Coordinates of C-alpha atoms and ligand atoms in Angstrom, one line a residue:
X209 CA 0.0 0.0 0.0
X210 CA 1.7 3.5 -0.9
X211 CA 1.1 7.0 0.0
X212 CA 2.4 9.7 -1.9
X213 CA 5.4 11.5 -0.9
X214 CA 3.6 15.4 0.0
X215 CA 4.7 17.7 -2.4
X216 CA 4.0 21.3 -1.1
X217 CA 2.8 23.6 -4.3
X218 CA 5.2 25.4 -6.6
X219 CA 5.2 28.2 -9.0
X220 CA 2.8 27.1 -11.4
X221 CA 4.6 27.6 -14.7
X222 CA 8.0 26.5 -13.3
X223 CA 6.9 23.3 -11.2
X224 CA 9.8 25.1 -8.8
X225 CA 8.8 25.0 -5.0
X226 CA 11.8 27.9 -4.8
X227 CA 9.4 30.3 -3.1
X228 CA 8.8 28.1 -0.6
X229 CA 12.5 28.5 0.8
X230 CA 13.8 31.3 2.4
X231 CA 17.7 32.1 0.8
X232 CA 19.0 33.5 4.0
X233 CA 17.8 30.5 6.5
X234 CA 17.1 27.9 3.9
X235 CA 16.8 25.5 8.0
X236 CA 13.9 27.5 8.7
X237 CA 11.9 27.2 5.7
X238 CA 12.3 24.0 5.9
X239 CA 11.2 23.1 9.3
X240 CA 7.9 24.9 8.6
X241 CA 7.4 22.8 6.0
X242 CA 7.6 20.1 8.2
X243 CA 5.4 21.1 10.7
X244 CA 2.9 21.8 8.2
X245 CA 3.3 18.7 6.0
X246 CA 4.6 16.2 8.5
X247 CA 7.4 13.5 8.7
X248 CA 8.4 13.4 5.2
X249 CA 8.0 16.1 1.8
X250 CA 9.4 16.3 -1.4
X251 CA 10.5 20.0 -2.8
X252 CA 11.2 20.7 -6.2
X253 CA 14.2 22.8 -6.3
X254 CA 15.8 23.5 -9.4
X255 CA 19.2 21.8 -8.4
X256 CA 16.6 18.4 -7.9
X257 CA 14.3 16.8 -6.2
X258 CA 14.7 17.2 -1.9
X259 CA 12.8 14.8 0.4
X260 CA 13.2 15.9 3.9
X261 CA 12.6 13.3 6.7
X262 CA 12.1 14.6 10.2
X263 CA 10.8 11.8 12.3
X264 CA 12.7 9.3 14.2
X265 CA 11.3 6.5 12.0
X266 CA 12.4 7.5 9.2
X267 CA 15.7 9.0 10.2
X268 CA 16.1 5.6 11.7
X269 CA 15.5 3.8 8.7
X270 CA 17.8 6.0 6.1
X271 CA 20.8 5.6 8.2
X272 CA 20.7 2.0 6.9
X273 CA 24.3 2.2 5.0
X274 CA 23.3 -1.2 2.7
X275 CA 20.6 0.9 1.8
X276 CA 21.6 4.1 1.7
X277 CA 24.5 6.2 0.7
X278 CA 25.7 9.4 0.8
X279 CA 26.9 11.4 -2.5
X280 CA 28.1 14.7 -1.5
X281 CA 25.8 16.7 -3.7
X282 CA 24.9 20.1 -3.4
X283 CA 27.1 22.6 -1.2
X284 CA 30.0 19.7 -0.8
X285 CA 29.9 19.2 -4.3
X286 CA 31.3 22.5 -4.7
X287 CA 33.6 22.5 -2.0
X288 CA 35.4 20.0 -3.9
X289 CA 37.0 22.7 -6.6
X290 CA 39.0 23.1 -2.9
X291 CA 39.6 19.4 -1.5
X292 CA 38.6 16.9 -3.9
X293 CA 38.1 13.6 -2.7
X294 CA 39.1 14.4 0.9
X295 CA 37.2 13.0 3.7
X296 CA 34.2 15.3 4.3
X297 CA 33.5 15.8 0.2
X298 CA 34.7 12.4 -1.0
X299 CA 32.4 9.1 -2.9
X300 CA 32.8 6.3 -0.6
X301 CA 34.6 4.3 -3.3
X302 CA 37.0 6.6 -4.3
X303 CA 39.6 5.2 -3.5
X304 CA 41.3 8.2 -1.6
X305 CA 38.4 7.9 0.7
X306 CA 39.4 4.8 1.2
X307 CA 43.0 5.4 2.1
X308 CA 42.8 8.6 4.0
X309 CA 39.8 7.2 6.3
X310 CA 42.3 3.7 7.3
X311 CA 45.1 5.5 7.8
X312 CA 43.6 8.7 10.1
X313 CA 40.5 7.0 12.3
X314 CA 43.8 5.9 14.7
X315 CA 45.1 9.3 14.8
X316 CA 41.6 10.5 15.4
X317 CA 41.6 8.0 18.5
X318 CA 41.5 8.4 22.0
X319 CA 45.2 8.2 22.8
X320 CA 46.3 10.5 20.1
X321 CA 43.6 13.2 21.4
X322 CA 44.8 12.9 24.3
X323 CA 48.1 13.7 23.3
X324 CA 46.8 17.0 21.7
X325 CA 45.7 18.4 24.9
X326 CA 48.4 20.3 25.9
X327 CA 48.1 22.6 22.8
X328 CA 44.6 22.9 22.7
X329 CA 45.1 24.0 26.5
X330 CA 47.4 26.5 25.4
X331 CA 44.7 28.2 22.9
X332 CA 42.0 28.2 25.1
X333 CA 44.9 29.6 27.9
X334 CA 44.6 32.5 24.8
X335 CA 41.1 33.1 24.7
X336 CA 41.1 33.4 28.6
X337 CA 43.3 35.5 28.9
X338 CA 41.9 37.8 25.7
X339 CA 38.3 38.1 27.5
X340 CA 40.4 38.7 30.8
X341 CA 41.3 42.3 29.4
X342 CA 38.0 42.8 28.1
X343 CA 37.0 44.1 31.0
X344 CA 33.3 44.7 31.3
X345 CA 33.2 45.1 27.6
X346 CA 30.7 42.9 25.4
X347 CA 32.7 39.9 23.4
X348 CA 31.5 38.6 19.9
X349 CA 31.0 35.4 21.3
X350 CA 31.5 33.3 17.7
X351 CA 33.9 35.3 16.2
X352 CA 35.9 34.3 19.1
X353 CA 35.0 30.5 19.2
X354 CA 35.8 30.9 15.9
X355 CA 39.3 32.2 16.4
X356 CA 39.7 29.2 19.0
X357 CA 38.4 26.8 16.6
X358 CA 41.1 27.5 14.1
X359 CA 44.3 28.1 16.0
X360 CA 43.4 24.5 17.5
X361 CA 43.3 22.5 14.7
X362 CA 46.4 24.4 12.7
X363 CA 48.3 24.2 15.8
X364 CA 47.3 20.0 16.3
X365 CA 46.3 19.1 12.8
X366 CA 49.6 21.0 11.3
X367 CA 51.9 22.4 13.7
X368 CA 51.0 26.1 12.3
X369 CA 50.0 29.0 14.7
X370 CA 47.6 31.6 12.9
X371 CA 48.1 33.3 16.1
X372 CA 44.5 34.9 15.6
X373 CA 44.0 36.0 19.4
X374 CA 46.8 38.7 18.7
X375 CA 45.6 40.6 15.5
X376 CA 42.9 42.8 15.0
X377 CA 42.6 41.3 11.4
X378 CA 42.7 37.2 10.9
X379 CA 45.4 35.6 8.9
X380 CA 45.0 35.7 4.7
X381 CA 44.0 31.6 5.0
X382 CA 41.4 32.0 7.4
X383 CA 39.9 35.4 5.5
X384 CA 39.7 32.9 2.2
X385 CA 38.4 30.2 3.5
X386 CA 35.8 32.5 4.9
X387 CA 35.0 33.7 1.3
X388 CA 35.3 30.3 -0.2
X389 CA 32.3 28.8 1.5
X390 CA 30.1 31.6 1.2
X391 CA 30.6 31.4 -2.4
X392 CA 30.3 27.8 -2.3
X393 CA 27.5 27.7 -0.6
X394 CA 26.1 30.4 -2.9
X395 CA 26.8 28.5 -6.1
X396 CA 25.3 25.6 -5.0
X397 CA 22.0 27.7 -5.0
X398 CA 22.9 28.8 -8.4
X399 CA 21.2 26.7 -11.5
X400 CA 24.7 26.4 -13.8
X401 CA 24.2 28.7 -16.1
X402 CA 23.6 31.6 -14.1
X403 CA 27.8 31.6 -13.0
X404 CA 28.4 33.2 -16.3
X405 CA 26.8 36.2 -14.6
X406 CA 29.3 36.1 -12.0
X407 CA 32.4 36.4 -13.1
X408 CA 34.3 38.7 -10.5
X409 CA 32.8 36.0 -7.8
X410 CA 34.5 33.3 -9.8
X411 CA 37.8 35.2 -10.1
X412 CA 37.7 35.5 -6.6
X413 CA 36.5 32.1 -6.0
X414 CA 39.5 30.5 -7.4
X415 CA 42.2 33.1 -6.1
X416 CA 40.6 31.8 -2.6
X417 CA 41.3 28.5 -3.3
X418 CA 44.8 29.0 -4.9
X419 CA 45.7 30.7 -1.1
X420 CA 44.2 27.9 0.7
X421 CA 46.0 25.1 -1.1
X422 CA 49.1 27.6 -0.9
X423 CA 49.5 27.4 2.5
X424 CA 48.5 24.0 3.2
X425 CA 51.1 22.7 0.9
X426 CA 53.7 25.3 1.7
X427 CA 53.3 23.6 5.4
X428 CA 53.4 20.0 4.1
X429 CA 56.8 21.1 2.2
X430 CA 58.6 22.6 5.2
X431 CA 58.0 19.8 7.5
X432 CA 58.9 17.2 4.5
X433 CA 62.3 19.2 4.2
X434 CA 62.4 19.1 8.0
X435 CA 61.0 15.5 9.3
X436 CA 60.1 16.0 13.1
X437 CA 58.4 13.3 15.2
X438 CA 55.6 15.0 16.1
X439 CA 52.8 13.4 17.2
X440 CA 50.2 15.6 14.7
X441 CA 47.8 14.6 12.2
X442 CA 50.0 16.0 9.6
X443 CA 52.4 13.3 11.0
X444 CA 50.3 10.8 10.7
X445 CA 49.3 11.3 6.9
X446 CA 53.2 11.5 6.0
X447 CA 54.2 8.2 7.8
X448 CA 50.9 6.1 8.1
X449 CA 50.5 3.5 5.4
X450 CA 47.2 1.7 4.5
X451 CA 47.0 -1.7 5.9
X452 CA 44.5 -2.6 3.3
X453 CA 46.5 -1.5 -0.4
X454 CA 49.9 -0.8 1.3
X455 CA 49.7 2.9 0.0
X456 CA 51.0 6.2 1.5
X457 CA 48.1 9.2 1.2
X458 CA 49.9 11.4 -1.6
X459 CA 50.6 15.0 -1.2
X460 CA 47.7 16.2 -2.9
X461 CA 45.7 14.2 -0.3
X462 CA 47.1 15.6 2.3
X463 CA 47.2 19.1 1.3
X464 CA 43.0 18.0 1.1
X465 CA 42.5 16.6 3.8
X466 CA 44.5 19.3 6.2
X467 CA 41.9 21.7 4.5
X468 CA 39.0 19.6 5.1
X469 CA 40.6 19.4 8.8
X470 CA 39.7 23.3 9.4
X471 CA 36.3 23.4 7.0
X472 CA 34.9 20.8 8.9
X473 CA 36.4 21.5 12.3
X474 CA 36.2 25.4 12.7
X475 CA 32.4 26.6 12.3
X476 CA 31.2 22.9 13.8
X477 CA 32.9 23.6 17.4
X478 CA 32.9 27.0 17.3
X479 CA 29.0 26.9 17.3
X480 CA 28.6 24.3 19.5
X481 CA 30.4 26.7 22.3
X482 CA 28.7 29.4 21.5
X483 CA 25.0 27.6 21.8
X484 CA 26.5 26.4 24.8
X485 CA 27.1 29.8 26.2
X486 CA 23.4 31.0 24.7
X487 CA 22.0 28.1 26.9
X488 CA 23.6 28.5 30.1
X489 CA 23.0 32.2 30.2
X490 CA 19.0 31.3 29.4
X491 CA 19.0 28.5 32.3
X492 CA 20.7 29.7 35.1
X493 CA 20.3 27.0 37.2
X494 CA 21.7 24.3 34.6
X495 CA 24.9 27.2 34.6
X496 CA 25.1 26.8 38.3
X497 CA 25.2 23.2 38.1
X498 CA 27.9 23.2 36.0
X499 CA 30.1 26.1 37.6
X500 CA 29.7 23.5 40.6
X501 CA 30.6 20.7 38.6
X502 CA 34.1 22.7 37.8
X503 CA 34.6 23.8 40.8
X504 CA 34.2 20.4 42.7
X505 CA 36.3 18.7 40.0
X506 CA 39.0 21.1 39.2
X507 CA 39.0 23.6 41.7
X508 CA 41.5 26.5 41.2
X509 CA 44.6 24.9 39.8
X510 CA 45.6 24.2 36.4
X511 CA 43.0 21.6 34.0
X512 CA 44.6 18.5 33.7
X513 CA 43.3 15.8 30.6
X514 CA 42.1 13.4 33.2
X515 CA 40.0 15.9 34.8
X516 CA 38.1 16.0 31.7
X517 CA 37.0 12.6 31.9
X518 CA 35.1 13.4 35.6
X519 CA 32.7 15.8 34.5
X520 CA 29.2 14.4 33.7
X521 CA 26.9 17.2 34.1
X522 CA 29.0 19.2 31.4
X523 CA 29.5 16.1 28.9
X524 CA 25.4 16.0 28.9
X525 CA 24.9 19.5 28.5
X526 CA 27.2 19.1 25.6
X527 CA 24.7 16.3 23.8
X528 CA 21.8 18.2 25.0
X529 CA 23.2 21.3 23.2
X530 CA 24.1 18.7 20.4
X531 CA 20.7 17.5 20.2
X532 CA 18.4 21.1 19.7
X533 CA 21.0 23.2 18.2
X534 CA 22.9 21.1 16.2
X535 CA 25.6 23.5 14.1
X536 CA 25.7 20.7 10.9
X537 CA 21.3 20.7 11.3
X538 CA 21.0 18.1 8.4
X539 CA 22.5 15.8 6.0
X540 CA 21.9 13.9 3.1
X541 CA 21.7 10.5 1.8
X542 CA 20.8 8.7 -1.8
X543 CA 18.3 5.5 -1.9
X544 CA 21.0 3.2 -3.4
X545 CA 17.8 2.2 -5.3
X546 CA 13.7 2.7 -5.6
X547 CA 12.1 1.5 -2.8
X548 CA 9.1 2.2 -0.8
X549 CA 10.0 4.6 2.7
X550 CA 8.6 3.3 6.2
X551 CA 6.9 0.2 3.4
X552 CA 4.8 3.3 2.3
X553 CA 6.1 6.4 0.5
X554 CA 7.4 5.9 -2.9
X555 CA 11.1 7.2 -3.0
X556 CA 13.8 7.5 -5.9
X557 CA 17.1 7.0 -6.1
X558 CA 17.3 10.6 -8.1
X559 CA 15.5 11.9 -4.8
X560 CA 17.9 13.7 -2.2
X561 CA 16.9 12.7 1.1
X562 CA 17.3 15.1 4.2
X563 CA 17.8 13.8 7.7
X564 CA 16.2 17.3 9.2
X565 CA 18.1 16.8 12.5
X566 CA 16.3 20.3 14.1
X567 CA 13.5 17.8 13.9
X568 CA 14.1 14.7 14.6
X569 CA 15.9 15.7 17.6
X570 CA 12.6 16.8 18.8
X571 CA 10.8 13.6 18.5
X572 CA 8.5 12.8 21.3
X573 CA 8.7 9.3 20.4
X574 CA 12.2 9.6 21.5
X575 CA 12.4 12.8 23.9
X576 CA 8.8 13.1 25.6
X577 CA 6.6 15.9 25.4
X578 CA 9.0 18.1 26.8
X579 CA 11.4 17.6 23.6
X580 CA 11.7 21.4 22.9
X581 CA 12.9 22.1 26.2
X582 CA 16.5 22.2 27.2
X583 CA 17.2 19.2 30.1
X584 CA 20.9 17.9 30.5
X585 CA 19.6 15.6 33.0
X586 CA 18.0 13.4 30.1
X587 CA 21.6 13.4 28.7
X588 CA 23.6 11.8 31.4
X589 CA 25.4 8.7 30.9
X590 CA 22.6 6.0 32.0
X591 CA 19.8 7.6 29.8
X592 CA 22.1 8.7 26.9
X593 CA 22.7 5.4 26.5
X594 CA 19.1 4.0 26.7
X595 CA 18.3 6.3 23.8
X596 CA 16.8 4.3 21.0
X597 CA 19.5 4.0 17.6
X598 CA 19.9 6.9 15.5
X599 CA 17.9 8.7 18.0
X600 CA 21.1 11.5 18.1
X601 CA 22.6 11.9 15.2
X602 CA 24.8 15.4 15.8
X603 CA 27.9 13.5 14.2
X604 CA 26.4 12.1 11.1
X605 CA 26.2 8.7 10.6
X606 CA 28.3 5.1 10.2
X607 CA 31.4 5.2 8.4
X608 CA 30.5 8.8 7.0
X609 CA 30.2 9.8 10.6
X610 CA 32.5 12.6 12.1
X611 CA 35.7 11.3 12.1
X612 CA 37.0 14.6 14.2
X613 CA 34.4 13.9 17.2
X614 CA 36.9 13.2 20.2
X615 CA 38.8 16.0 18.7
X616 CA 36.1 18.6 19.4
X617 CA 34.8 17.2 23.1
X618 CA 38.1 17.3 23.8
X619 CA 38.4 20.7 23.1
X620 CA 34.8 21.9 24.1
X621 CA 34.8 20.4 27.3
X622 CA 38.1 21.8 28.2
X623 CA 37.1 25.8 26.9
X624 CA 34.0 25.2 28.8
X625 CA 35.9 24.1 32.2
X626 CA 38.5 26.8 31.6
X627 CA 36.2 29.3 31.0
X628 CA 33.7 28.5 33.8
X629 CA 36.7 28.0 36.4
X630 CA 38.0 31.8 35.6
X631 CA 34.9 33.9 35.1
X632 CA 31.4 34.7 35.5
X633 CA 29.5 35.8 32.5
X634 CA 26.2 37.5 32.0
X635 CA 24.1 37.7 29.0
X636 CA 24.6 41.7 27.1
X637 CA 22.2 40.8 24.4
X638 CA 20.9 37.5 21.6
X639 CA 17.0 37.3 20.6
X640 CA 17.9 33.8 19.7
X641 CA 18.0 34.2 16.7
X642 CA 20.2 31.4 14.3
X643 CA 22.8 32.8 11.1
X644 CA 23.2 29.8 8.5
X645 CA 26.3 29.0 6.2
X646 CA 26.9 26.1 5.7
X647 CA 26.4 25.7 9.5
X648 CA 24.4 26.9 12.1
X649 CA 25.4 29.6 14.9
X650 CA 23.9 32.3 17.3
X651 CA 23.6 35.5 15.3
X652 CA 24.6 38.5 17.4
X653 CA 25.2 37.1 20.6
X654 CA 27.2 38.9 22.6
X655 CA 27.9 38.4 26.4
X656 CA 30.3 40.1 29.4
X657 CA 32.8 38.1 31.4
X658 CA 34.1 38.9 34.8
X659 CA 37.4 37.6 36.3
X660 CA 36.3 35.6 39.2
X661 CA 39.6 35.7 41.6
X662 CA 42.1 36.2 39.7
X663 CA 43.3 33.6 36.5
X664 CA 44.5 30.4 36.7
Ligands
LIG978 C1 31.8 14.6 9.1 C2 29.6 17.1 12.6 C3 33.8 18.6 14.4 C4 36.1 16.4 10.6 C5 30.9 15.1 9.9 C6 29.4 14.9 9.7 C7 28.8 15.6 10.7 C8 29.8 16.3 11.5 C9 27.3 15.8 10.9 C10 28.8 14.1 8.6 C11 28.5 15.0 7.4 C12 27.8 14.3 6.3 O1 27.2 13.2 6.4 O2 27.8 14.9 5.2 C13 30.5 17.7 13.4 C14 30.2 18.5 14.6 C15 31.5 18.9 15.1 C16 32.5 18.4 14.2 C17 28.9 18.7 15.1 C18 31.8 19.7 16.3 C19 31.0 19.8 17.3 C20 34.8 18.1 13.5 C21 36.3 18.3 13.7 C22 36.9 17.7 12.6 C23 35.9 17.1 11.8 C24 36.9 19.1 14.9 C25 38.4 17.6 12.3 C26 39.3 17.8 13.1 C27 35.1 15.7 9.9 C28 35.4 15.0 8.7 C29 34.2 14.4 8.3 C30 33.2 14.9 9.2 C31 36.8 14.8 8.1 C32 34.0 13.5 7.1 C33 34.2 12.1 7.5 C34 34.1 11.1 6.3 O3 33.1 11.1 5.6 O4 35.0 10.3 6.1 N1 31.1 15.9 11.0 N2 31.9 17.7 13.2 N3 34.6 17.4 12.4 N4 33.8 15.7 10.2 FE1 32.9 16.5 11.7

């Protein structure tokens, strides 16, 4: 028995549902759409057909990877004029993929990230100390989440400082990378032929890249001329050989993947502090839990990495955060053939299919009818773990899942500690209101932060 996929009217003479989507928040058009036309909808849109999926069930169902696969359409598909077949932007079978993803999951790994946390201590150690001289003046909070974001994973992916806490103006690499995926993500809303209308854009698309791969490579260059032993993922990529073909990665997949590194690392993080800072300052009792939590665990002396590992109530506000704000808000994934969704709605294998993650995550199947509401208690260890499959999906899924996860908690949880440990902070103004790129942050947030005695 089938039911049609809804189809929510278009333009009549174009059969385009563009009107329905809003260019600025593209995430909030479409999570109207789903609360006015349910679990599953197809759209129109002149790049192809888009079925989004916001319940459980059906999220459940398309993480099925003998099923389903992902083909990095849309915005990634243009982000490969920059990396190629690096991780994030790769087919599964090609066979770089392949390669790159044996030889980095161990240096993504526990023990590695924990051998990262000394330099990820001393960026945060830079933040703190930036918002210490602030005084009682209001901080950009993602700008400088940002700023953390990307000195972390230069320093640890690469060994390179951008030093970004210490200029007014941020390095040439970070500015183009910046502009790169705007304009990516702005082509990809483009029908084809329209680029020839935009040829200054394209000029300065391509000199973006050219400084990106410039750096990267200039990087890999000095520390082939110079071997060290460092313990970095760029280390890792030069020595590690695949088990499975014998190969090394080559030096155009390096250069790739060290610039997939800060595309997918930077924005991610950095908004997951900052709508961890948006919701403390809204629930001040969940803050005061968690300033606790620091305080018991850590006290006044210097964050150790085996601190990190004690500290419950901040890894579940983490998920919770995770779960209603999360910065990458959906994905997609390919039928690997036709077939019938939840044995009902006729889908293609031409259809892209959208795991709406701002929706599923509010399942009540799952959550309970207080799903919209923010509750890290429902996140600790012993009911995270009773959550039913797929039922979080922040991270993406199987082996297309985020290969840089421990790298971010890692990082997160220790900004959060350090920050909490050293000051109080007070809301100055957000309306809660969300800015989309190709991820999703607090738009004009801005809080104050007050030494509490004296910096450790
Ligand atoms: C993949 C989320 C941090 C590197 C993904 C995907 C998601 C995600 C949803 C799957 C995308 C898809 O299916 O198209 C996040 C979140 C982060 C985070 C929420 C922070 C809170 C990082 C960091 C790194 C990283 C710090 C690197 C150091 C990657 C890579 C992939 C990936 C390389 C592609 C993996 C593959 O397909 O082989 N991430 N990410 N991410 N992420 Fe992350």
């Amino acid at each position: 028995e089938s039911t049609p996929v809804p189809e929510p009217p278009g333009l009549p003479f174009l059969g385009w549902n563009v009107s329905e989507i809003d260019p600025r928040c593209p995430l909030k058009s479409l999570k109207s759409l789903a609360d006015k036309y349910g679990e599953i909808y197809r759209l129109n849109l002149p790049t192809g057909p888009l079925v989004v999926l916001s319940s459980h069930q059906l999220v459940d169902e398309a993480c099925d990877e003998k099923r389903f696969i992902k083909l990095p359409d849309s915005a990634l598909k243009e982000i490969r004029d920059a990396v190629h077949d690096g991780l994030f932007t790769a087919f599964i079978d090609e066979e770089n993929w392949g390669i790159a993803h044996r030889v980095l999951v161990p240096a993504f790994g526990p023990v590695s990230i924990r051998g990262m946390f000394d330099e990820m201590r001393d960026i945060a150690g830079q933040l703190a100390m930036k918002w210490a001289r602030y005084g009682n003046t209001p901080i950009m909070v993602t700008d400088d989440f940002t700023r953390l974001a990307l000195d972390t994973l230069a320093l640890c992916s690469m060994d390179y400082r951008f030093n970004s806490f210490y200029k007014p103006e941020m390095h040439p690499f970070v500015e183009a990378m910046g502009d790169f995926l705007v304009e990516a993500g702005n082509r990809s809303r483009r029908p084809a032929v329209a680029s020839w209308f935009y040829s200054k854009e394209n000029q300065k698309y391509y000199e973006d890249i050219e400084t990106l791969r410039k750096t990267a490579d200039e990087v890999l260059q000095e520390r082939k001329a110079n071997p060290s032993d460092r313990k970095d993922l760029m280390g890792a990529m030069l020595n590690g050989v695949d088990s499975r073909t014998g190969k090394k990665m080559t030096d155009q997949s390096i250069t790739d993947n060290l610039i997939t590194f800060l595309i997918a690392g930077h924005e991610t993080t950095s908004g997951l502090l900052s709508f961890t800072f948006a919701q403390l300052l809204k629930h001040p009792e969940v803050y005061r839990k968690a300033q606790e939590e620091v305080d018991n665990v850590i006290g006044k002396g210097q964050i150790t990495v085996d601190h990190l590992s004690k500290l419950p109530y901040l890894n579940a506000i983490l998920r919770e955060v995770l779960r209603l704000d999360a910065p990458i808000p959906a994905f997609g994934v390919h039928a690997k053939e036709d077939m019938l969704l939840a044995g009902k709605y006729p889908i293609t294998a031409n259809d892209r299919l959208l795991l709406l993650l701002s929706k599923s995550h509010l399942d009540p199947t799952v959550y309970g009818d207080d799903a919209d509401q923010f509750k890290p208690e429902r996140m600790l260890d012993e009911n995270f773990e009773k959550l039913p499959r797929n039922g979080w999906k922040p991270f993406g899924n199987g082996a297309r899942g985020c290969i840089g996860r421990p790298f971010a908690w890692q990082e997160a949880l220790l900004a959060i500690a350090m920050l909490l440990q050293n000051f109080n902070f007070v809301m100055d103004r957000y309306d809660g209101d969300i800015k989309q790129t190709l991820t999703i942050k607090p738009d004009e947030f801005y809080m104050r932060a007050m030494l509490r005695d004296g910096m450790t």
